mmCIF file of C-alpha atoms in Angstrom:
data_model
loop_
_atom_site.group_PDB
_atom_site.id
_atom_site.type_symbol
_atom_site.label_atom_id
_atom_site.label_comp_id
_atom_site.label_asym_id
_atom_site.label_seq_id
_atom_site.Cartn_x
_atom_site.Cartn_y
_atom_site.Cartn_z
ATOM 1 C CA UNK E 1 13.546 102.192 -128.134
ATOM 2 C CA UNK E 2 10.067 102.730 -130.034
ATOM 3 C CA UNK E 3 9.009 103.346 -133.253
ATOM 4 C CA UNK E 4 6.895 102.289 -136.169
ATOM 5 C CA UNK E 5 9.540 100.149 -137.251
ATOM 6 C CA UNK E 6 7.533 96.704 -138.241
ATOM 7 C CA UNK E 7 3.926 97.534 -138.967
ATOM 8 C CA UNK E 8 1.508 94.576 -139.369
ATOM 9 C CA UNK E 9 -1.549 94.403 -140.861
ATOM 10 C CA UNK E 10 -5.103 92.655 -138.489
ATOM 11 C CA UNK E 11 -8.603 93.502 -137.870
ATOM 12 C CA UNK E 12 -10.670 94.618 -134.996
ATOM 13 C CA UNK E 13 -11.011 91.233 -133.336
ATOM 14 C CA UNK E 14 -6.824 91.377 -132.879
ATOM 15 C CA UNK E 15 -8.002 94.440 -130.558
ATOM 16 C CA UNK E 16 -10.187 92.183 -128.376
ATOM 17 C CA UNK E 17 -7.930 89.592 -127.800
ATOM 18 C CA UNK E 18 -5.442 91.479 -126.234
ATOM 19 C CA UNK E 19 -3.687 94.170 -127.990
ATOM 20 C CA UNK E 20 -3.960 97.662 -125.900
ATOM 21 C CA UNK E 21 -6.062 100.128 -127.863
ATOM 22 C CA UNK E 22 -3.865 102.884 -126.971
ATOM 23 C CA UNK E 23 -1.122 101.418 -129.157
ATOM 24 C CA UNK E 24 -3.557 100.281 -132.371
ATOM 25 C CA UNK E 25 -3.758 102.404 -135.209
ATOM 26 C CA UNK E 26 -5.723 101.252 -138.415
ATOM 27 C CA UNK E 27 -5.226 99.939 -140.483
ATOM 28 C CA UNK E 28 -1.819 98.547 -139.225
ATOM 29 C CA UNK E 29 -2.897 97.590 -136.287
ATOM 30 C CA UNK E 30 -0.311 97.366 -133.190
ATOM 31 C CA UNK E 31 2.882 99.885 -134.475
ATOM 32 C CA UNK E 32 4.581 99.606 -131.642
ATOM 33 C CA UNK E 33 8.502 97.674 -131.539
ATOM 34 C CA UNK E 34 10.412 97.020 -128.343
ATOM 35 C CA UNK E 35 14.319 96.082 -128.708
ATOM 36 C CA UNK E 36 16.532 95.764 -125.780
ATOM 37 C CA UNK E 37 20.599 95.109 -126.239
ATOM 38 C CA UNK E 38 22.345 94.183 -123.653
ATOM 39 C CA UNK E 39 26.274 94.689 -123.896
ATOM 40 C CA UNK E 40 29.257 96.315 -122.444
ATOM 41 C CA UNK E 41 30.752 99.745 -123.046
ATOM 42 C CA UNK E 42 28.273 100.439 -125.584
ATOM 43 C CA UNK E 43 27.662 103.843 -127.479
ATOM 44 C CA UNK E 44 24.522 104.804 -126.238
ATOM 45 C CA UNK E 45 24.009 107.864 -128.277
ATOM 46 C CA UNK E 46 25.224 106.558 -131.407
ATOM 47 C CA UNK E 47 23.058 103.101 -131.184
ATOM 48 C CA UNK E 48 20.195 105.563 -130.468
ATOM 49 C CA UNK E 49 20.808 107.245 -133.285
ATOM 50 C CA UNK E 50 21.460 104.531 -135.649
ATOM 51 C CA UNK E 51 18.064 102.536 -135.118
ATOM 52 C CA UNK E 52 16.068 106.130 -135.338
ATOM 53 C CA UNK E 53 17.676 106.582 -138.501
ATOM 54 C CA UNK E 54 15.914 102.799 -139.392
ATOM 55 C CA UNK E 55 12.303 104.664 -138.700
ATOM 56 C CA UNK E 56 10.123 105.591 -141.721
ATOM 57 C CA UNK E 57 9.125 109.255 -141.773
ATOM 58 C CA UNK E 58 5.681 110.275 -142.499
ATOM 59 C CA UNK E 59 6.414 111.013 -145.812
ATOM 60 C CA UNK E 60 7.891 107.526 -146.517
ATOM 61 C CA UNK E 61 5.138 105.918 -145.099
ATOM 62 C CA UNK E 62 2.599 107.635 -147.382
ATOM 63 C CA UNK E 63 4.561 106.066 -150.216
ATOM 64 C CA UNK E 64 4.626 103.125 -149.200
ATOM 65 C CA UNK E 65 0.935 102.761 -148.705
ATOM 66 C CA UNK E 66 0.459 104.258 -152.183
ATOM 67 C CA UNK E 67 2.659 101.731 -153.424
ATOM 68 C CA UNK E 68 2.463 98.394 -151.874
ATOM 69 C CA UNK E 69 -0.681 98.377 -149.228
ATOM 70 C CA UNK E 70 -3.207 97.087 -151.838
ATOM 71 C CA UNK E 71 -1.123 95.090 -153.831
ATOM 72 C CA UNK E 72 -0.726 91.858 -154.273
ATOM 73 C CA UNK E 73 3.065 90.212 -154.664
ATOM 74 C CA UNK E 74 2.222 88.495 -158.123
ATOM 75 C CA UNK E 75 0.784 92.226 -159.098
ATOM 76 C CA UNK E 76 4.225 93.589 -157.747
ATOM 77 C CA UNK E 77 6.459 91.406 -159.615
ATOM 78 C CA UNK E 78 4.602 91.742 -162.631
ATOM 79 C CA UNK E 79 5.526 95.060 -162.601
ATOM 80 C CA UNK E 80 9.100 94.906 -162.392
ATOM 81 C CA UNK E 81 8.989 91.592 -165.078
ATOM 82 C CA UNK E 82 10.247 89.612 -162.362
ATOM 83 C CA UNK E 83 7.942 86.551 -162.059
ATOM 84 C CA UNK E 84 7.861 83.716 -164.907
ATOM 85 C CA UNK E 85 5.047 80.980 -165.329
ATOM 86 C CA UNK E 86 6.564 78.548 -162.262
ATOM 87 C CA UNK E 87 6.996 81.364 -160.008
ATOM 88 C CA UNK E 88 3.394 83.304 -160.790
ATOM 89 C CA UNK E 89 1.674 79.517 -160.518
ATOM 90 C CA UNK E 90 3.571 78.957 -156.587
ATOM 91 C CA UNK E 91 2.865 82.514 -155.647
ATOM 92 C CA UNK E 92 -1.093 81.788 -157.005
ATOM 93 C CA UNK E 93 -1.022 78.950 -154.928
ATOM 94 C CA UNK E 94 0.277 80.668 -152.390
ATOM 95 C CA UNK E 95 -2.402 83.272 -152.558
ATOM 96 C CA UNK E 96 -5.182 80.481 -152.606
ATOM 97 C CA UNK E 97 -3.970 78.439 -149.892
ATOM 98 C CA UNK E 98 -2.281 81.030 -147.371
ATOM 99 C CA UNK E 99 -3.327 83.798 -147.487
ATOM 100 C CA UNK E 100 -6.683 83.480 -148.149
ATOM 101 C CA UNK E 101 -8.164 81.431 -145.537
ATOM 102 C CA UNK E 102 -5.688 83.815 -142.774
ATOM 103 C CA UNK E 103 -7.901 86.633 -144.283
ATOM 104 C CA UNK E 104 -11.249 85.510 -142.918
ATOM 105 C CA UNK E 105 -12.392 84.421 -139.643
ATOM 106 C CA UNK E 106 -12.702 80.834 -138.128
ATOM 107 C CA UNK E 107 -15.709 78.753 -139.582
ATOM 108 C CA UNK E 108 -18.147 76.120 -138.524
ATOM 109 C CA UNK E 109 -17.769 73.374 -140.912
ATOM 110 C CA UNK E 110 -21.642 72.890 -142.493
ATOM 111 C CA UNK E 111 -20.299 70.275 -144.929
ATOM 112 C CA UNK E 112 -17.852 67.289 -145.407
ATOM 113 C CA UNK E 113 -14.158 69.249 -146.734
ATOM 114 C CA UNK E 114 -12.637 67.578 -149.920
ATOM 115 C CA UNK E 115 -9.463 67.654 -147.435
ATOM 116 C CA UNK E 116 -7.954 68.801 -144.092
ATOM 117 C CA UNK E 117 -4.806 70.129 -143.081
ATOM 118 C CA UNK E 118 -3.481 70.391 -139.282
ATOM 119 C CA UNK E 119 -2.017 74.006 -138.729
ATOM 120 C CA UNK E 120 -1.738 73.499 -135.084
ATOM 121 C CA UNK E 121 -2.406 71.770 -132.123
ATOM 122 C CA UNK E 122 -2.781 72.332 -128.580
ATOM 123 C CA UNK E 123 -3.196 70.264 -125.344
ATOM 124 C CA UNK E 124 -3.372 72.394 -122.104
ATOM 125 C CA UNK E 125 -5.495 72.680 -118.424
ATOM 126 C CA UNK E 126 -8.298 75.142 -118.819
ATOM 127 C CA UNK E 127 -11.137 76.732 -116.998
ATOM 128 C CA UNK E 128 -14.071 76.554 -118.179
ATOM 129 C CA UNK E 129 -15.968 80.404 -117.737
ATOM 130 C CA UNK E 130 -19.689 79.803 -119.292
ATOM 131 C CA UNK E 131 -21.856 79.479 -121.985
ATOM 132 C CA UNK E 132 -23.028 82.658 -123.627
ATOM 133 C CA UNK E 133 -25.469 83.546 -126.053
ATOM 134 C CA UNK E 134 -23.619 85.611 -128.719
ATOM 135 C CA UNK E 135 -24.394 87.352 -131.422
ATOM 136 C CA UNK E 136 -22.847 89.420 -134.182
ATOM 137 C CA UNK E 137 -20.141 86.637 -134.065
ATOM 138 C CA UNK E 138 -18.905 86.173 -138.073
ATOM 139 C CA UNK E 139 -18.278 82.696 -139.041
ATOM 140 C CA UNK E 140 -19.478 80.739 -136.279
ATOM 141 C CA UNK E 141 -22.968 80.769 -137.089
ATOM 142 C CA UNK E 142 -24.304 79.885 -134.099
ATOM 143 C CA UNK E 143 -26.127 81.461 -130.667
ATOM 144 C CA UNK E 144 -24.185 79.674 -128.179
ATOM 145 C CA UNK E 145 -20.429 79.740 -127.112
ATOM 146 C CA UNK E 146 -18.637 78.059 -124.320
ATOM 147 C CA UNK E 147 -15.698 80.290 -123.066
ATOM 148 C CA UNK E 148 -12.906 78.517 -121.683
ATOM 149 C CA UNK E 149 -9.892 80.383 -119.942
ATOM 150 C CA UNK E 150 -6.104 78.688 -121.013
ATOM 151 C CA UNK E 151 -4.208 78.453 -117.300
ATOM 152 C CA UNK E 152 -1.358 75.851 -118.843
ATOM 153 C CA UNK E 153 -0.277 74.416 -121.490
ATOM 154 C CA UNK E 154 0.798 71.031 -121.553
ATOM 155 C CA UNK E 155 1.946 70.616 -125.738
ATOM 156 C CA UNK E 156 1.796 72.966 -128.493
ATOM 157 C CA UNK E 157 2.396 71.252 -132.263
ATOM 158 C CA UNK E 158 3.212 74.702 -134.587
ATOM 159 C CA UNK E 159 2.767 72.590 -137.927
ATOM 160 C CA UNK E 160 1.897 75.295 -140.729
ATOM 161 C CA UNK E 161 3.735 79.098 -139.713
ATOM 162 C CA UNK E 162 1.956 80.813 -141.671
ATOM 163 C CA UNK E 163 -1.397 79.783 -140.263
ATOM 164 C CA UNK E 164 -0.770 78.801 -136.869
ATOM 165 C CA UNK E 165 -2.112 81.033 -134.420
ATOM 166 C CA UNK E 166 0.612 80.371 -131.764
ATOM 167 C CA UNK E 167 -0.379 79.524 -128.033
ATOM 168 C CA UNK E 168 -3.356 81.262 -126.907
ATOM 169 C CA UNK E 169 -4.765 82.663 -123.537
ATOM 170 C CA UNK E 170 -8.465 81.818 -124.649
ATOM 171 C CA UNK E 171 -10.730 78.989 -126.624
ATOM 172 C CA UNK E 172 -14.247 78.993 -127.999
ATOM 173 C CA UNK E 173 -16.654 76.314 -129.060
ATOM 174 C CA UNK E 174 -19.501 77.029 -130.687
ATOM 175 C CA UNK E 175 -21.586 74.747 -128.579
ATOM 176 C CA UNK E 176 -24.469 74.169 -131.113
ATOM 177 C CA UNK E 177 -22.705 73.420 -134.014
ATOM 178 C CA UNK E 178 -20.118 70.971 -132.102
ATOM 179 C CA UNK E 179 -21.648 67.798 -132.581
ATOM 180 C CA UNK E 180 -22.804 68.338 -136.449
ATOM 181 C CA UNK E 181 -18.761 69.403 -137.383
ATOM 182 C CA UNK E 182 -17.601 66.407 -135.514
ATOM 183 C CA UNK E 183 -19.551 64.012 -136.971
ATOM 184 C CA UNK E 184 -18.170 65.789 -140.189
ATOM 185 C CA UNK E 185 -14.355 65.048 -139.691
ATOM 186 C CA UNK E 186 -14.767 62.130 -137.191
ATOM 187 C CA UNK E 187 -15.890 58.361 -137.984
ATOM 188 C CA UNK E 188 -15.943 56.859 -134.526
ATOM 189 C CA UNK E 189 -16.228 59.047 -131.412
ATOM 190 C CA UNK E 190 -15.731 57.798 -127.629
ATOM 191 C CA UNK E 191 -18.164 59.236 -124.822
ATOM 192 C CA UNK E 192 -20.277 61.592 -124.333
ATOM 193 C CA UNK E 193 -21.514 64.309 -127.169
ATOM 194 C CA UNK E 194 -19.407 67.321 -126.815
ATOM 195 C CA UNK E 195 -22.419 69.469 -126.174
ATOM 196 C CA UNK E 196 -23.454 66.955 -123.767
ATOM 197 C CA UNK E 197 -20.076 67.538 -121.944
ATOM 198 C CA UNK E 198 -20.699 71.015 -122.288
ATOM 199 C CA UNK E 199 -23.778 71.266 -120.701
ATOM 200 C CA UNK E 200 -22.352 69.374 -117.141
ATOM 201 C CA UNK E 201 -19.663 71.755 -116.713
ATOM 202 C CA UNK E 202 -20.026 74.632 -113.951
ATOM 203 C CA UNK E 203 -18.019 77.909 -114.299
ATOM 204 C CA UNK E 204 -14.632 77.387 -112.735
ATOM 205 C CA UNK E 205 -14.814 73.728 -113.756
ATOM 206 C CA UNK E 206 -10.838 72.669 -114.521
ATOM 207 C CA UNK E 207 -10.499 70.496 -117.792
ATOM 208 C CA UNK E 208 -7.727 69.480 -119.992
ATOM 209 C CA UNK E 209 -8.794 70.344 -123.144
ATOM 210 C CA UNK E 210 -7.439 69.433 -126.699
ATOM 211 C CA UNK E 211 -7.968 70.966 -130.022
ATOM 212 C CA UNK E 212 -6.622 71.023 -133.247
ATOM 213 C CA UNK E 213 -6.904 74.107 -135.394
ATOM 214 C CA UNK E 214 -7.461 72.846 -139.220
ATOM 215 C CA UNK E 215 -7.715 74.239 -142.626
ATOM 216 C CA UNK E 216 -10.135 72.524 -144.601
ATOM 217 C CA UNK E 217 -10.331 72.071 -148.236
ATOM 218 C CA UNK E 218 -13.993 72.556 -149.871
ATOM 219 C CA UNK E 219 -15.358 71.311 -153.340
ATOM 220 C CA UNK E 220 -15.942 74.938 -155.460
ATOM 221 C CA UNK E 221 -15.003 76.534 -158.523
ATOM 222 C CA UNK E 222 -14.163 79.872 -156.533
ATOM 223 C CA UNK E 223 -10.181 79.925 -155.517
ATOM 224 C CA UNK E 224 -10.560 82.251 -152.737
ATOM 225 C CA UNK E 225 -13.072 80.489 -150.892
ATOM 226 C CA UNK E 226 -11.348 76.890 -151.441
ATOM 227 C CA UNK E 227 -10.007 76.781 -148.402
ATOM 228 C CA UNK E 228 -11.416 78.335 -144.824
ATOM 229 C CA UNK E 229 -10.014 77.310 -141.220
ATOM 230 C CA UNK E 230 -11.905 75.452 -138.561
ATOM 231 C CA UNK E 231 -11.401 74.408 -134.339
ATOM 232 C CA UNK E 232 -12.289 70.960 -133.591
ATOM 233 C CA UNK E 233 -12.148 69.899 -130.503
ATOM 234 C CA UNK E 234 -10.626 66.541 -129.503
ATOM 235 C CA UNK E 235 -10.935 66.087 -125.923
ATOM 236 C CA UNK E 236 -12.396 68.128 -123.109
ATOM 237 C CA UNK E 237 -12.713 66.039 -119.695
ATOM 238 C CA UNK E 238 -13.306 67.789 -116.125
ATOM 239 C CA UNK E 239 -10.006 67.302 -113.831
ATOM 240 C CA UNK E 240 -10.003 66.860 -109.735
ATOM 241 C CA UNK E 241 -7.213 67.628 -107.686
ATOM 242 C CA UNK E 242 -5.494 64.295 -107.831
ATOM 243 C CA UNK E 243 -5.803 64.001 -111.883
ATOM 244 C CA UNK E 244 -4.424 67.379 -112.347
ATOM 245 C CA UNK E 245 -1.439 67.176 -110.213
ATOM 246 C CA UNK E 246 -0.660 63.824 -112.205
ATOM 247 C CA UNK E 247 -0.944 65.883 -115.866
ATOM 248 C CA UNK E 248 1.729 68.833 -114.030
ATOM 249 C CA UNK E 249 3.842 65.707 -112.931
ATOM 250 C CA UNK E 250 4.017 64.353 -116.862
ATOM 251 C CA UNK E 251 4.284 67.544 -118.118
ATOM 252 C CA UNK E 252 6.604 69.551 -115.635
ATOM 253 C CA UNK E 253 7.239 72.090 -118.767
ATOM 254 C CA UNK E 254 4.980 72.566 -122.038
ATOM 255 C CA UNK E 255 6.104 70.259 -124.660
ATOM 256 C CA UNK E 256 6.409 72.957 -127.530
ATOM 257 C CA UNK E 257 7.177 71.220 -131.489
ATOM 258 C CA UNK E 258 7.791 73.939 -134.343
ATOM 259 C CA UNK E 259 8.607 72.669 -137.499
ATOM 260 C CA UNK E 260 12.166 74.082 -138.917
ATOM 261 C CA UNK E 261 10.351 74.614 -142.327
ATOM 262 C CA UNK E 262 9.267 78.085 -142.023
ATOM 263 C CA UNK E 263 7.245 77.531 -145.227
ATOM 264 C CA UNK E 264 4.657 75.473 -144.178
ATOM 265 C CA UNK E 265 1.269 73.878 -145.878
ATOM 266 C CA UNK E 266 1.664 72.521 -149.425
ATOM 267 C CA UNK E 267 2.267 75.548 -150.994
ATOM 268 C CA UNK E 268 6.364 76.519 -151.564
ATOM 269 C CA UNK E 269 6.787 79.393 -152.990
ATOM 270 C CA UNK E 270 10.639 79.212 -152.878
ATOM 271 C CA UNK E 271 10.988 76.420 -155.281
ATOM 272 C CA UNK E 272 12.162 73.223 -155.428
ATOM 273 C CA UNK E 273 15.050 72.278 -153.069
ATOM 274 C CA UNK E 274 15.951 70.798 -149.343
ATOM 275 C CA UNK E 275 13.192 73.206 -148.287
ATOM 276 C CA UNK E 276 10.199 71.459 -150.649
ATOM 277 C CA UNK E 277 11.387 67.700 -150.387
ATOM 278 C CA UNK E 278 11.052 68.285 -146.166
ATOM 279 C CA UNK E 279 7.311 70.060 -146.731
ATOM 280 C CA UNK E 280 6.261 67.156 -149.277
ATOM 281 C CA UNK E 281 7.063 64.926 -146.919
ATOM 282 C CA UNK E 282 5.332 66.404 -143.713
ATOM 283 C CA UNK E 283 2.270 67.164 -146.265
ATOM 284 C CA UNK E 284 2.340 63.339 -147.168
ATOM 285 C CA UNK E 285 2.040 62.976 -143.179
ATOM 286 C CA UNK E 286 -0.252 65.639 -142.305
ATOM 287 C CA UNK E 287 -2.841 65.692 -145.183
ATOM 288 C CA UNK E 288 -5.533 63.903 -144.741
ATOM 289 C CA UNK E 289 -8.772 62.872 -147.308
ATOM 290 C CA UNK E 290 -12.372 62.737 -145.755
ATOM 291 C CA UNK E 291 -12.715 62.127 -142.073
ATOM 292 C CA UNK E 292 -10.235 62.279 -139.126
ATOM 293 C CA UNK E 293 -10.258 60.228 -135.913
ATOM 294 C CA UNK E 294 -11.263 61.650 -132.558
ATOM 295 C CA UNK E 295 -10.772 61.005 -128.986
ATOM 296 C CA UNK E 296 -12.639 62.816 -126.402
ATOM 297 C CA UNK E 297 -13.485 61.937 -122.662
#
């Protein structure tokens, strides 16, 4: 069954890595919901009708986007007189630290961050495509990229939810900004430059390739562009034959970690509790001041 049951809200570039165009519609983005039940004697008809009934009609939808598609939640519970100073002070935080680094594209870091966060981190065999000049690419502020093509992941570390972008079929690195960021969030680094690494690969070159996906904290006055998220490589190596079949023999399935606390980062908007003692304590683990080690062959 179909219909514009869920809609979620993305931007063009959510188009380009993957989603048919057929099926996006702005500003939503894809519409489309697929549920399958599987059961015994089941009333066809009658589920049918039930989960039709669940779709918004057009009328409902123009509502709702008069209501609630430009506001924010603290603005909506404001409203209703349903937010006091603890609650408006999480939800700000939440604002600051969620939901405004997922708005804007993946950065180059130019500058040392006051702090970093881990959101995710992958570990998988890739093939590496080429090197293209690119331009008209926001955020990465640079001219070169080096396209590498995901064939299997080996681990996957989902450590913030709200942030995380999940396993992915594709990675970039801005190839001549590499070296500067590392040297940023890394004090000792082991073997070649990364652009040096780079620039010895040959399209269709297989490498296991590591990465973590980071927020970073930066030093300004200006809440919404506190914090921004960054990719920083921490190992790319080419594999032969003989080194890849050992990785498949270690890793004979992807090693996948997601944390149970669905509220992730340092930000808990549901209060104190079970919930915030478990995030303090991963924060304590994952939060890091100043530079983070590196290990790349």
């Amino acid at each position: 069954i179909s219909g514009n049951i869920t809609p979620t809200v993305a931007d063009d570039a959510t188009v380009e890595r993957g989603v048919t165009l057929a099926q996006w519609q702005k500003p939503w983005g894809d519409r489309r919901t697929e549920l399958v039940v599987i059961g015994q004697n089941m009333d066809h008809t009658a589920m049918r009708a039930a989960l039709e009934a669940c779709v918004l009609t057009d009328e409902e939808m123009e509502k709702y986007t008069e209501l609630f598609l430009k506001a924010q939640p603290l603005d909506t519970l404001q409203e209703i007189g349903a937010v006091d100073d603890d609650l408006a002070k999480r939800i700000k935080r939440y604002e600051i630290e969620i939901l405004a680094p997922k708005r804007k594209k993946t950065q180059v870091l130019q500058v040392a961050p006051k702090s970093t966060d881990a959101v995710s981190a992958h570990s998988c065999i890739a093939v590496f495509q080429s090197s293209d000049e690119t331009k008209d690419t926001p955020g990465l502020q640079c001219d070169t990229v080096a396209q590498f093509r995901i064939e299997r992941y080996l681990k996957y570390a989902h450590l913030i939810p709200e942030l995380a972008s999940g396993l992915v079929k594709e990675f970039q690195l801005p190839v001549d900004n590499v070296d500067v960021q590392t040297a940023l969030l890394t004090e000792q680094v082991s073997g070649d430059a990364l652009s040096m690494t780079i620039a010895n690969l040959d399209a269709g070159d297989r490498v296991e390739l590591e990465w973590l996906q980071i927020r970073v904290e930066y030093e300004t006055s200006v809440d919404e562009d506190r914090y921004r998220m960054i990719e920083q490589c921490q190992k790319l190596t080419r594999l032969n034959d003989e080194e890849e079949k050992l990785l498949h023999q270690q890793y004979p399935q992807p090693q996948i970690m997601i944390c149970k606390d669905h509220m992730g980062g340092s930000c808990n908007v549901a209060g104190p509790g079970e919930a915030g003692k478990t995030k303090a304590k991963d924060v304590k683990k994952g939060r890091k001041k100043g530079k983070k080690g590196r290990k790349k062959g």
